[in-house]
């Protein structure tokens, strides 16, 4: 399960970074916080589906 979550987190991170890395409104800590939030939300959804 943790491997799946790690893969999901990596996928979200890569998608988000590729989308917003050139956007000056987002700093690296902002991007990391958004990724972390997305991972937490994904995990919550995963737990509810179980």
C-alpha positions as YAML, in Angstrom:
chain: A
units: angstrom
residues:
- id: 1
  name: UNK
  ca: [0.00, 0.00, 0.00]
- id: 2
  name: UNK
  ca: [2.73, 2.48, 0.88]
- id: 3
  name: UNK
  ca: [4.40, 1.79, -2.47]
- id: 4
  name: UNK
  ca: [1.17, 2.72, -4.25]
- id: 5
  name: UNK
  ca: [0.89, 5.91, -2.19]
- id: 6
  name: UNK
  ca: [4.50, 6.79, -2.96]
- id: 7
  name: UNK
  ca: [3.88, 6.27, -6.67]
- id: 8
  name: UNK
  ca: [0.74, 8.40, -6.44]
- id: 9
  name: UNK
  ca: [2.64, 11.16, -4.63]
- id: 10
  name: UNK
  ca: [5.41, 11.07, -7.24]
- id: 11
  name: UNK
  ca: [2.87, 11.23, -10.03]
- id: 12
  name: UNK
  ca: [1.09, 14.20, -8.46]
- id: 13
  name: UNK
  ca: [4.41, 15.96, -7.79]
- id: 14
  name: UNK
  ca: [5.67, 15.47, -11.33]
- id: 15
  name: UNK
  ca: [2.38, 16.61, -12.87]
- id: 16
  name: UNK
  ca: [2.22, 19.66, -10.65]
- id: 17
  name: UNK
  ca: [5.86, 20.59, -11.09]
- id: 18
  name: UNK
  ca: [5.71, 20.27, -14.86]
- id: 19
  name: UNK
  ca: [2.58, 22.42, -14.88]
- id: 20
  name: UNK
  ca: [3.80, 25.19, -12.58]
- id: 21
  name: UNK
  ca: [7.61, 25.15, -12.41]
- id: 22
  name: UNK
  ca: [7.89, 28.18, -14.70]
- id: 23
  name: UNK
  ca: [5.17, 30.08, -12.84]
- id: 24
  name: UNK
  ca: [6.80, 32.77, -10.70]
- id: 25
  name: UNK
  ca: [3.79, 32.96, -8.37]
- id: 26
  name: UNK
  ca: [4.79, 29.63, -6.82]
- id: 27
  name: UNK
  ca: [7.95, 29.19, -4.78]
- id: 28
  name: UNK
  ca: [9.40, 25.76, -4.09]
- id: 29
  name: UNK
  ca: [7.91, 25.60, -0.54]
- id: 30
  name: UNK
  ca: [4.50, 26.53, -1.98]
- id: 31
  name: UNK
  ca: [4.74, 23.72, -4.50]
- id: 32
  name: UNK
  ca: [5.85, 21.23, -1.83]
- id: 33
  name: UNK
  ca: [2.94, 22.28, 0.43]
- id: 34
  name: UNK
  ca: [0.44, 21.87, -2.40]
- id: 35
  name: UNK
  ca: [1.88, 18.44, -3.26]
- id: 36
  name: UNK
  ca: [1.69, 17.37, 0.40]
- id: 37
  name: UNK
  ca: [-1.92, 18.52, 0.59]
- id: 38
  name: UNK
  ca: [-2.74, 16.59, -2.59]
- id: 39
  name: UNK
  ca: [-1.14, 13.45, -1.16]
- id: 40
  name: UNK
  ca: [-3.08, 13.79, 2.10]
- id: 41
  name: UNK
  ca: [-6.35, 14.29, 0.20]
- id: 42
  name: UNK
  ca: [-5.58, 11.29, -2.01]
- id: 43
  name: UNK
  ca: [-4.84, 9.17, 1.06]
- id: 44
  name: UNK
  ca: [-8.12, 10.25, 2.70]
- id: 45
  name: UNK
  ca: [-10.02, 9.27, -0.45]
- id: 46
  name: UNK
  ca: [-8.13, 5.96, -0.54]
- id: 47
  name: UNK
  ca: [-9.08, 5.19, 3.08]
- id: 48
  name: UNK
  ca: [-12.76, 6.04, 2.45]
- id: 49
  name: UNK
  ca: [-12.87, 3.71, -0.57]
- id: 50
  name: UNK
  ca: [-11.48, 0.80, 1.41]
...
